mmCIF file of C-alpha atoms in Angstrom:
data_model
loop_
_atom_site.group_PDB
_atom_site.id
_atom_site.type_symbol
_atom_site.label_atom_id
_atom_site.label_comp_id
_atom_site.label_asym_id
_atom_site.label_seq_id
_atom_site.Cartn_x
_atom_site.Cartn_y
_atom_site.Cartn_z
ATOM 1 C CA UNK A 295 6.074 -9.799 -52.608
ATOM 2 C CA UNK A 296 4.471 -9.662 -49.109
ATOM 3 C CA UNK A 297 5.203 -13.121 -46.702
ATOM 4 C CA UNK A 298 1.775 -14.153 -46.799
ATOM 5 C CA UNK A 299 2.050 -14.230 -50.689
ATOM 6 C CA UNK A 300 5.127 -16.072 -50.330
ATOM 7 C CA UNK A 301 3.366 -18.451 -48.418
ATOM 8 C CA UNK A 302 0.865 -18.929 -50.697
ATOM 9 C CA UNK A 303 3.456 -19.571 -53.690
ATOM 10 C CA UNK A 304 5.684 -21.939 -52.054
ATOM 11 C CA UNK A 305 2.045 -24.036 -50.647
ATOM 12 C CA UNK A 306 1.418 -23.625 -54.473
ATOM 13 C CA UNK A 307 4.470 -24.590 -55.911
ATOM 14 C CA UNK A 308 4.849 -27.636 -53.227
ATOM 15 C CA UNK A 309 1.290 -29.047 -53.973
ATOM 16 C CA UNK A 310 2.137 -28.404 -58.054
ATOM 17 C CA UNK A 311 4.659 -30.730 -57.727
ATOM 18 C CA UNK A 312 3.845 -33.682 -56.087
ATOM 19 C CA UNK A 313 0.351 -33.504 -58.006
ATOM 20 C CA UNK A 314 2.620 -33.233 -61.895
ATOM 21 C CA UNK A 315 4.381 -36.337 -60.768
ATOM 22 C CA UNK A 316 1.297 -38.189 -59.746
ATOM 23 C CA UNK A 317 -0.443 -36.878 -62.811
ATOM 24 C CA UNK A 318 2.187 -37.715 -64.968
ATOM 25 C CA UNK A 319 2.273 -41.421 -63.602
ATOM 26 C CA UNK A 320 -1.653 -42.279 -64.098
ATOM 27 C CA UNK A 321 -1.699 -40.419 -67.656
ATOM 28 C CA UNK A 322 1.273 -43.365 -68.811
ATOM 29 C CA UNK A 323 -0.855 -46.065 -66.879
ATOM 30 C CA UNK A 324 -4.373 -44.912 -68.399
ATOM 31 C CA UNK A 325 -3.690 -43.698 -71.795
ATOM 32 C CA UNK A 326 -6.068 -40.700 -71.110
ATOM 33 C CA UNK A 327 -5.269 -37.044 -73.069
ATOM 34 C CA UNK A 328 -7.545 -35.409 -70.536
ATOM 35 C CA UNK A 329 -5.418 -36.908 -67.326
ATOM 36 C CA UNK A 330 -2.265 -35.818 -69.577
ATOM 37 C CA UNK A 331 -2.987 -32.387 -70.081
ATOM 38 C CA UNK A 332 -3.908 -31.923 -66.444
ATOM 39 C CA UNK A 333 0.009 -33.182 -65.770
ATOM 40 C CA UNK A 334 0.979 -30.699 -67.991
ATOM 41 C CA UNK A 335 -1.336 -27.826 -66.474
ATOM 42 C CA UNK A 336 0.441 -28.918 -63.045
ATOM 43 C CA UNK A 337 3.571 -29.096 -64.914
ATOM 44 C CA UNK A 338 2.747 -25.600 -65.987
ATOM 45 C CA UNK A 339 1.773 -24.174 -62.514
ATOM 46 C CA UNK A 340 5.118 -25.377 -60.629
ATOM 47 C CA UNK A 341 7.241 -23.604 -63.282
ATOM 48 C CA UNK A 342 5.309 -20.532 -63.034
ATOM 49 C CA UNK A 343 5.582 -20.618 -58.952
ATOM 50 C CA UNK A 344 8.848 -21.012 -59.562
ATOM 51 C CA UNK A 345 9.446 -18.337 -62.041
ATOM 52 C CA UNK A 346 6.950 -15.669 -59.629
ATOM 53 C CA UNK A 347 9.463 -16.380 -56.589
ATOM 54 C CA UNK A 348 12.502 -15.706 -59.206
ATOM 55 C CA UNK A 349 11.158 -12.422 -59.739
ATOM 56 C CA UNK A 350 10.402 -12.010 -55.686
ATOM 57 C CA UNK A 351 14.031 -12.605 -54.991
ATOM 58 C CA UNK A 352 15.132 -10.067 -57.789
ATOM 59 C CA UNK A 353 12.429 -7.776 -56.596
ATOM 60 C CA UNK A 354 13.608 -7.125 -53.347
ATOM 61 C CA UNK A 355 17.626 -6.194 -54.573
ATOM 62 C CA UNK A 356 17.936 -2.879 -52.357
ATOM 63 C CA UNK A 357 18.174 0.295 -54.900
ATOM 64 C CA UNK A 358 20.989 1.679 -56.177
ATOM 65 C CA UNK A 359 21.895 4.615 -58.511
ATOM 66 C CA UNK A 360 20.722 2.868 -61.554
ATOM 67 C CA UNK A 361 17.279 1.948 -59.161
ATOM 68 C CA UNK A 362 17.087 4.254 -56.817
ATOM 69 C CA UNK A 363 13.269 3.065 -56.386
ATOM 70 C CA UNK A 364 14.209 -0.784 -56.338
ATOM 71 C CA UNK A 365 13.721 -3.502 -58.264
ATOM 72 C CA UNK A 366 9.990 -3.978 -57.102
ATOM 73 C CA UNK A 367 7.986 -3.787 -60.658
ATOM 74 C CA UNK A 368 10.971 -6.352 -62.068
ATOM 75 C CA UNK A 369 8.515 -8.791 -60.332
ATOM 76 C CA UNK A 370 5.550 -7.947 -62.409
ATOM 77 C CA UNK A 371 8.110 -8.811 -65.532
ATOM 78 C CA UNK A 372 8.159 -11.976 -64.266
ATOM 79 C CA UNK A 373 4.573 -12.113 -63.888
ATOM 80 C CA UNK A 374 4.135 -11.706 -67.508
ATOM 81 C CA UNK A 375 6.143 -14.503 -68.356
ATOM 82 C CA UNK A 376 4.234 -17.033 -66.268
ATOM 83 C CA UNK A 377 1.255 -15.772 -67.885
ATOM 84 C CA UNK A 378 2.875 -16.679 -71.494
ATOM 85 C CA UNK A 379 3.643 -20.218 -70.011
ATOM 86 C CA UNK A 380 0.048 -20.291 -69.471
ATOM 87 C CA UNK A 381 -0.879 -19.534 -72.590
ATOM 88 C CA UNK A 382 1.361 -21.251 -74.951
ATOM 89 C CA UNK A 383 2.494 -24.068 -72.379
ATOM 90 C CA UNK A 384 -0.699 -24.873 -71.024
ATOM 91 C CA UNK A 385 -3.502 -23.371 -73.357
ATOM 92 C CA UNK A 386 -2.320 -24.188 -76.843
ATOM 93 C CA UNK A 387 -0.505 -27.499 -75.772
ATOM 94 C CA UNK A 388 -4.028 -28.803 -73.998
ATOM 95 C CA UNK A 389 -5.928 -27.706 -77.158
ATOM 96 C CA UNK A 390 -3.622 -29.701 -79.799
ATOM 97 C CA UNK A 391 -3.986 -32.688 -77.507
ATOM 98 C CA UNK A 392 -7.451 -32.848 -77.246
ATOM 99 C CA UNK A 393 -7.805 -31.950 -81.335
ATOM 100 C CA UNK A 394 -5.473 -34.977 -82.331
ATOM 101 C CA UNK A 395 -7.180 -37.266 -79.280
ATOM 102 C CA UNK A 396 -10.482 -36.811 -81.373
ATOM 103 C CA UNK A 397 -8.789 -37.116 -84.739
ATOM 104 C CA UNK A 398 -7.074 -40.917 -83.491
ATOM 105 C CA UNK A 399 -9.313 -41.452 -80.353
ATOM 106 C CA UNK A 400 -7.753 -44.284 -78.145
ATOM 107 C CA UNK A 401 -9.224 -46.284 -74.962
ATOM 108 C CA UNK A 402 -9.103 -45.119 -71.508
ATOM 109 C CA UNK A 403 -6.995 -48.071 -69.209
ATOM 110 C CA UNK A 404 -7.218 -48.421 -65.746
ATOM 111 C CA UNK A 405 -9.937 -45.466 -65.187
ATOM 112 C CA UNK A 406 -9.907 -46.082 -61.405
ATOM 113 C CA UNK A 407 -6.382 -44.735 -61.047
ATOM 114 C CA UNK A 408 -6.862 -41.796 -62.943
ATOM 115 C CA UNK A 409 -9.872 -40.774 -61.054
ATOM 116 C CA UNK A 410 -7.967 -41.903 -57.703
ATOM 117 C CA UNK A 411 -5.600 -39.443 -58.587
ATOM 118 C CA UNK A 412 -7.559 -36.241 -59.706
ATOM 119 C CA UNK A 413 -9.659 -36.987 -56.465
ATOM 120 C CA UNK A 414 -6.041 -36.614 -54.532
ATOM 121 C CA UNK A 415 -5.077 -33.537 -56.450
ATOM 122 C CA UNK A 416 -8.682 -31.917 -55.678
ATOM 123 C CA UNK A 417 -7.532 -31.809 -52.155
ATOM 124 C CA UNK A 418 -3.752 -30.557 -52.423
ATOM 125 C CA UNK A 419 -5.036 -27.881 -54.920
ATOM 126 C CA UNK A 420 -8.532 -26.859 -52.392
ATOM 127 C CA UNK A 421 -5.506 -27.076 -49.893
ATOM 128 C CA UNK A 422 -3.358 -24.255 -51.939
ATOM 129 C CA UNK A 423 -6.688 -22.208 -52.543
ATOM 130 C CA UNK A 424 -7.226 -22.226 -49.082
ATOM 131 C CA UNK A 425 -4.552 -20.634 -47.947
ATOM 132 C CA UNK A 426 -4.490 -17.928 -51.025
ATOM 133 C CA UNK A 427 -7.898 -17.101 -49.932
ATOM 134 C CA UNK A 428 -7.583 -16.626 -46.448
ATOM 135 C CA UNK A 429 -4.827 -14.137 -47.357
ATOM 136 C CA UNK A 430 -7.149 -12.556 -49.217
ATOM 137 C CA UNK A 431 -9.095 -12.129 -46.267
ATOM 138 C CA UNK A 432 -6.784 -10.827 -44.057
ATOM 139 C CA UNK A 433 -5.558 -8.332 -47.064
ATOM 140 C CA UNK A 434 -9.030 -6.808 -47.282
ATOM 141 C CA UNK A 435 -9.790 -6.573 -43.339
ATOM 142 C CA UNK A 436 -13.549 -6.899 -43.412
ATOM 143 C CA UNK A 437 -14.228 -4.662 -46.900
ATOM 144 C CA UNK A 438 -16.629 -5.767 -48.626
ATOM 145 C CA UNK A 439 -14.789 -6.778 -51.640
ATOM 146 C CA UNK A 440 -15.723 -9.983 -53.633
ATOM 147 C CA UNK A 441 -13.053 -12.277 -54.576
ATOM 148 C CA UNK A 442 -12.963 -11.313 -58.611
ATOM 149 C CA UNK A 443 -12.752 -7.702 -57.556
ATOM 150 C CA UNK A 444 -9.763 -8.455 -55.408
ATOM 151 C CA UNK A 445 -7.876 -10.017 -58.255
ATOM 152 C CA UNK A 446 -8.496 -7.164 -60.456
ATOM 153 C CA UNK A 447 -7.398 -4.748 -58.043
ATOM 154 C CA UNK A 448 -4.422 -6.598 -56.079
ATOM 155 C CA UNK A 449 -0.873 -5.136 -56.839
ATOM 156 C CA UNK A 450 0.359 -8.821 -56.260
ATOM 157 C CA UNK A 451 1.148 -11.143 -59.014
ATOM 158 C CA UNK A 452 1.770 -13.825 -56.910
ATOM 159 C CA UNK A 453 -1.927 -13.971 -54.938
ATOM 160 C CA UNK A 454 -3.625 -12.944 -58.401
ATOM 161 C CA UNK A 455 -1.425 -16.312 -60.336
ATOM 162 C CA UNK A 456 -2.323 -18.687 -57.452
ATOM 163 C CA UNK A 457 -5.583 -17.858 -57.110
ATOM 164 C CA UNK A 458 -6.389 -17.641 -60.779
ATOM 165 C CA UNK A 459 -4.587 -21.235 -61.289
ATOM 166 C CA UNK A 460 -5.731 -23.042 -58.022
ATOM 167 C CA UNK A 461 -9.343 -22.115 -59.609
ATOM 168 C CA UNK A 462 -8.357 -23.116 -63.231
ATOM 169 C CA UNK A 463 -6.829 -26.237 -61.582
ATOM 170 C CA UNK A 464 -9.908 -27.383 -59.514
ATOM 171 C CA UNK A 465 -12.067 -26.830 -62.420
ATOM 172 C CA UNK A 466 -9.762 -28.362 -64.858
ATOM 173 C CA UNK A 467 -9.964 -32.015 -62.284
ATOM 174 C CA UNK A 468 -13.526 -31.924 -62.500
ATOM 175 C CA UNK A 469 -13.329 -31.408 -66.779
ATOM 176 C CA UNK A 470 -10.475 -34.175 -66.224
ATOM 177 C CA UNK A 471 -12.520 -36.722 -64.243
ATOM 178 C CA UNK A 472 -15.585 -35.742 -66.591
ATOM 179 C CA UNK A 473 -13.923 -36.739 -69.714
ATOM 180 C CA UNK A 474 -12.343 -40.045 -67.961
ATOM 181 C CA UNK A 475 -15.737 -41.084 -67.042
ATOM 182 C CA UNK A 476 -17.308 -40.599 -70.016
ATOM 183 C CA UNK A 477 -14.547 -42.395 -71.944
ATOM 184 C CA UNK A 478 -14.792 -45.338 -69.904
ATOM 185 C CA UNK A 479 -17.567 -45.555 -68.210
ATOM 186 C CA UNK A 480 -20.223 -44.541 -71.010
ATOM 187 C CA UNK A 481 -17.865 -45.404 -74.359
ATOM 188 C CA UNK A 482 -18.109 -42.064 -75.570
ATOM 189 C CA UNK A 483 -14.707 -41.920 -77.493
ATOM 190 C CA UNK A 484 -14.193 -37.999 -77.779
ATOM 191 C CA UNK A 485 -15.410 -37.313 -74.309
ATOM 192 C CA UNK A 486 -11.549 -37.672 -73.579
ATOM 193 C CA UNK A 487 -10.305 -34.945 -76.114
ATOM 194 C CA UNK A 488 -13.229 -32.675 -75.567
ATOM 195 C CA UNK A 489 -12.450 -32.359 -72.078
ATOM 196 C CA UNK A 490 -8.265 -31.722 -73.000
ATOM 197 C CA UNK A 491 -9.797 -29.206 -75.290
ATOM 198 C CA UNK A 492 -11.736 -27.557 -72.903
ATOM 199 C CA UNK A 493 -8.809 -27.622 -70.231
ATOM 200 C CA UNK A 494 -6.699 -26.085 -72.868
ATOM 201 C CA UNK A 495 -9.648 -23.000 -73.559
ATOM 202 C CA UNK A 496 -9.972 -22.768 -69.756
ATOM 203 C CA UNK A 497 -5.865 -22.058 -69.232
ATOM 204 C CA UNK A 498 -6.467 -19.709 -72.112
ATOM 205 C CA UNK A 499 -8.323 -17.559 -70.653
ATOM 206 C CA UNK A 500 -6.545 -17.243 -67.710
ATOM 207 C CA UNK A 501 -3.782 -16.460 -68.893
ATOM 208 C CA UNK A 502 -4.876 -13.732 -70.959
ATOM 209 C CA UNK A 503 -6.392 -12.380 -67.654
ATOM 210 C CA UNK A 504 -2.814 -12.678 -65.983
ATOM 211 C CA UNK A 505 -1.480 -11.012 -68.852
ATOM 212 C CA UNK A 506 -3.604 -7.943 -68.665
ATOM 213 C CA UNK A 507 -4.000 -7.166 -65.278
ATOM 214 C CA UNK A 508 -0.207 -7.541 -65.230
ATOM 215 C CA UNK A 509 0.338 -5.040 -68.467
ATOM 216 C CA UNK A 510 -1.836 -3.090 -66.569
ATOM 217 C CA UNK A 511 0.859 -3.153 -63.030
ATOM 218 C CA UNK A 512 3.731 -2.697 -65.762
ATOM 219 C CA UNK A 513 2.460 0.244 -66.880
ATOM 220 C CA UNK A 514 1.734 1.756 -63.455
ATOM 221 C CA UNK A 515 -1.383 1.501 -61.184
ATOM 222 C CA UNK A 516 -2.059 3.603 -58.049
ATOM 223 C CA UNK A 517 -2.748 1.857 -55.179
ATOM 224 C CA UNK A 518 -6.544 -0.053 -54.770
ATOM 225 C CA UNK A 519 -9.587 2.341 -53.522
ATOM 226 C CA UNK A 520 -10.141 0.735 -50.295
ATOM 227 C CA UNK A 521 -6.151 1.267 -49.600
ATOM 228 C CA UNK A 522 -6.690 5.311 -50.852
ATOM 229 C CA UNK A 523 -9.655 5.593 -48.092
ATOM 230 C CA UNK A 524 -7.388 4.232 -45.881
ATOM 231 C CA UNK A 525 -4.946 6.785 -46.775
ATOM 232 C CA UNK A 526 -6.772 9.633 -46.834
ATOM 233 C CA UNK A 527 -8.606 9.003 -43.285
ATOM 234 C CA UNK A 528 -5.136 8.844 -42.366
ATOM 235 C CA UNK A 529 -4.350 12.420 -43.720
ATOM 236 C CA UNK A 530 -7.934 13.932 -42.156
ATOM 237 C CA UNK A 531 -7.157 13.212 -38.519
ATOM 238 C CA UNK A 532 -3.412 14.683 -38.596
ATOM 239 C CA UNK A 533 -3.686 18.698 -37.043
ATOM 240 C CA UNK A 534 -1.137 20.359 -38.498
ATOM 241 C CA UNK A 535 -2.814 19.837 -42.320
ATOM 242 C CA UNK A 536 -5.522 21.759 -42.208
ATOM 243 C CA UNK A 537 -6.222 20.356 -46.800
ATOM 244 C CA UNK A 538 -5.502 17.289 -48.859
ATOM 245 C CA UNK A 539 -5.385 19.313 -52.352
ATOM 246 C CA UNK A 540 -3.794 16.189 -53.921
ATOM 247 C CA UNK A 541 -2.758 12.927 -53.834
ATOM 248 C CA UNK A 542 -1.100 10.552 -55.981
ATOM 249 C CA UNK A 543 0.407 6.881 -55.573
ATOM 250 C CA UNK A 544 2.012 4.337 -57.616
ATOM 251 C CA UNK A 545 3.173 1.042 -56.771
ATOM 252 C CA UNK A 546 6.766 0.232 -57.091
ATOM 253 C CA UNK A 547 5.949 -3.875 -56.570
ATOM 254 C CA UNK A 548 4.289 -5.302 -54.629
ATOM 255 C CA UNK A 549 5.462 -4.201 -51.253
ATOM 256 C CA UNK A 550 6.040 -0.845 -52.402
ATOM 257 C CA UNK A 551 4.222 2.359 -52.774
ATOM 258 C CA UNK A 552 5.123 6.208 -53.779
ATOM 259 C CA UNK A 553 2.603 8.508 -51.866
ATOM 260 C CA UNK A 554 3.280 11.616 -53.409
ATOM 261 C CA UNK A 555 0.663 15.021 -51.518
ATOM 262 C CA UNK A 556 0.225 18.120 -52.195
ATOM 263 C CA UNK A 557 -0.712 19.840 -48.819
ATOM 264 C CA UNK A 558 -2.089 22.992 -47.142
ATOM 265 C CA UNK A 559 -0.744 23.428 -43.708
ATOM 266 C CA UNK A 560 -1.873 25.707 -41.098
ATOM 267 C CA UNK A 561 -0.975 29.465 -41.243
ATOM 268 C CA UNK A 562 2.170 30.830 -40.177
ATOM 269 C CA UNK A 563 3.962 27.681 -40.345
ATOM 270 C CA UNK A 564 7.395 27.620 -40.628
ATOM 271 C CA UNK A 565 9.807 25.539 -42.668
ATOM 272 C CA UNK A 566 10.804 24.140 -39.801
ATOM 273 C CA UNK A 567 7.375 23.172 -38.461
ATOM 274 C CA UNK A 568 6.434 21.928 -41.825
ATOM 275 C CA UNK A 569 9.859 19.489 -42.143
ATOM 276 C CA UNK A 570 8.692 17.975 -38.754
ATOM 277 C CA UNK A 571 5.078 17.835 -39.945
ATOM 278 C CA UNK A 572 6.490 15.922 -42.866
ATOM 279 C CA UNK A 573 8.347 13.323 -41.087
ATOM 280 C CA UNK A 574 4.874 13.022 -38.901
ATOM 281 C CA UNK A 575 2.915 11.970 -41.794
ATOM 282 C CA UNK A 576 5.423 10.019 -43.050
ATOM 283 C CA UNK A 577 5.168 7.291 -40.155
ATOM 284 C CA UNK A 578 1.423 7.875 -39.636
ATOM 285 C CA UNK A 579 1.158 6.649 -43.139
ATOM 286 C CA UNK A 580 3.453 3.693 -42.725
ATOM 287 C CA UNK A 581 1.403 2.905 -39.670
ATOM 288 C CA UNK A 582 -1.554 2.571 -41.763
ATOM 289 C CA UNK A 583 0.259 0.797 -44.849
ATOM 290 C CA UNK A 584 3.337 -1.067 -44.274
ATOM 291 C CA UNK A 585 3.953 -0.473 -48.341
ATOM 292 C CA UNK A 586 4.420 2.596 -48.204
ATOM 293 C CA UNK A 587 8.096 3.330 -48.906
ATOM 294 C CA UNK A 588 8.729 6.892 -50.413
ATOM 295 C CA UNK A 589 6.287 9.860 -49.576
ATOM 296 C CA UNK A 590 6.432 13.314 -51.196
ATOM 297 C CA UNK A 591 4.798 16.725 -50.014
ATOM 298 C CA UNK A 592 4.576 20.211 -51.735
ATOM 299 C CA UNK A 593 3.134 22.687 -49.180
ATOM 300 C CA UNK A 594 0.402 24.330 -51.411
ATOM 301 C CA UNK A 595 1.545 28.039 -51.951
ATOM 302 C CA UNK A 596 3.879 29.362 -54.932
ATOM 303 C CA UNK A 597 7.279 29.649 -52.996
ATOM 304 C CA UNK A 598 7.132 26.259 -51.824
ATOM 305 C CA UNK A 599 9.269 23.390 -53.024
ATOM 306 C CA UNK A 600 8.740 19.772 -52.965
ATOM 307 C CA UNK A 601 9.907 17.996 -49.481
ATOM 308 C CA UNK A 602 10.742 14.184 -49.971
ATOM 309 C CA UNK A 603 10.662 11.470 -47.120
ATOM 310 C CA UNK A 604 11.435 8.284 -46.734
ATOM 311 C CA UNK A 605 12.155 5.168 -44.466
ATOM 312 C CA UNK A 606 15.775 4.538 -43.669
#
């Protein structure tokens, strides 16, 4: 995981907690199931920041013979898991609160506090959204990529879970404070449960997005588009490759990427040339993309046979 998406967890994972605490406080004061399940959600959130910087610290173990890649994609294993917290944690545990809150409604004490707190929590979560987003904005560099597009494409569990939940979480307040309202304010004795049911729905779906965009990592995804322009522009303007007859990457985590090219140089080149030619795009690559770790060339004509680079 890169530092500005460790950044963004531990802002996540500090706000999480204070907010589950303070959550968990005005739920026992007020009696409200909506107020509860948002302690829970927040509950939910600081296990999963903790469980995404678990899988950063085993992530970056240096590779070995059993590795000799790294550990990078054990991260996205990790990933998975928070987004089965989600789901059965947050999703299915808000639902059955809600349901039996409607089935035995009760009354909604001490509204103000409640409220007083989700308005708090508003600002420590638009506080941990912030600073995911302006990492997404330094990620992209001016591309014109929207924010869902980002998340779908991002190699990054960490940004894509923080983002996802700040969202859920900001949404889920105002479904919170909605419910509390309409309990107290306006007697309406299910508003409480609906809005813990649709708290629970809401976590539900994220999570199932979490889960596939992370089946999707698991399985292996080549590096976004705009990063593959990147690449290739990088490719064009080196003179001693004269075609780009193939390229292929694959993420090894987060901070890691395979760049594996299949290259015609110019004429007459020798092995030697081409070995030094290989080491040249090597860095210019790394210059463009700090990820990229491994690179592999095949010189495009029958005899040859594949060159490997890599950082030391």
């Amino acid at each position: 995981m890169a530092q500005g998406s460790t950044r963004v967890v531990l802002t996540a994972l500090a706000g999480n907690s204070v907010i589950a605490l303070a959550k968990f406080a005005a739920a026992a004061i007020s009696g409200s199931t909506a107020m509860l399940t948002e302690a829970i959600h927040s509950l939910v959130d600081t296990g999963d920041q903790l469980l995404l910087l678990v899988g950063q610290v085993r992530g970056r173990r240096r590779p070995d013979d059993s590795h000799p890649l790294g550990y990078g994609m054990e991260t996205y294993f990790w990933s998975f898991i928070v987004a089965l917290m989600v789901f059965f944690l947050g999703g299915v545990l808000s639902v059955y609160e809600g349901v039996r809150h409607i089935a035995h409604p009760s009354e909604v004490v001490s509204p103000w506090i409640s409220l007083g707190v989700l308005a708090v929590s508003a600002v420590f979560e638009g506080t941990s959204f912030r600073t995911g987003y302006r990492e997404y904005k330094r990620i992209v560099r001016g591309a014109p990529i929207r924010l869902w597009t980002f998340i779908h494409l991002s190699k990054d569990p960490g940004m894509v879970s923080v983002l996802l939940e700040d969202s859920a979480a900001l949404i889920g307040i105002a479904l919170a404070a909605a419910g509390v309202i309409a309990t107290s304010f306006f007697h309406i004795a299910w508003a409480d449960g609906a809005a813990s049911i649709a708290i629970g729905l809401l976590l539900t779906c994220v999570a199932f997005v979490l889960a596939n965009e992370t089946r999707s990592l698991i399985a292996g995804e080549a590096v976004a588009p705009f990063v593959m322009e990147r690449l290739k522009e990088t490719l064009a303007a080196i003179d001693c490759i004269t075609q780009l007859d193939e390229i292929a990457t694959l993420h090894l985590g987060p901070g890691a990427i395979l760049v594996a090219l299949t290259l015609t140089f110019r004429p007459q080149s020798s092995t030697a040339l081409i070995t030094e030619a290989i080491t040249e795009i090597t860095r210019c690559l790394q210059a463009t993309d700090g990820r990229v770790a491994y690179v592999y060339v095949r010189p495009a004509h029958k005899d040859a046979s594949a060159v490997g680079a890599a950082p030391g």
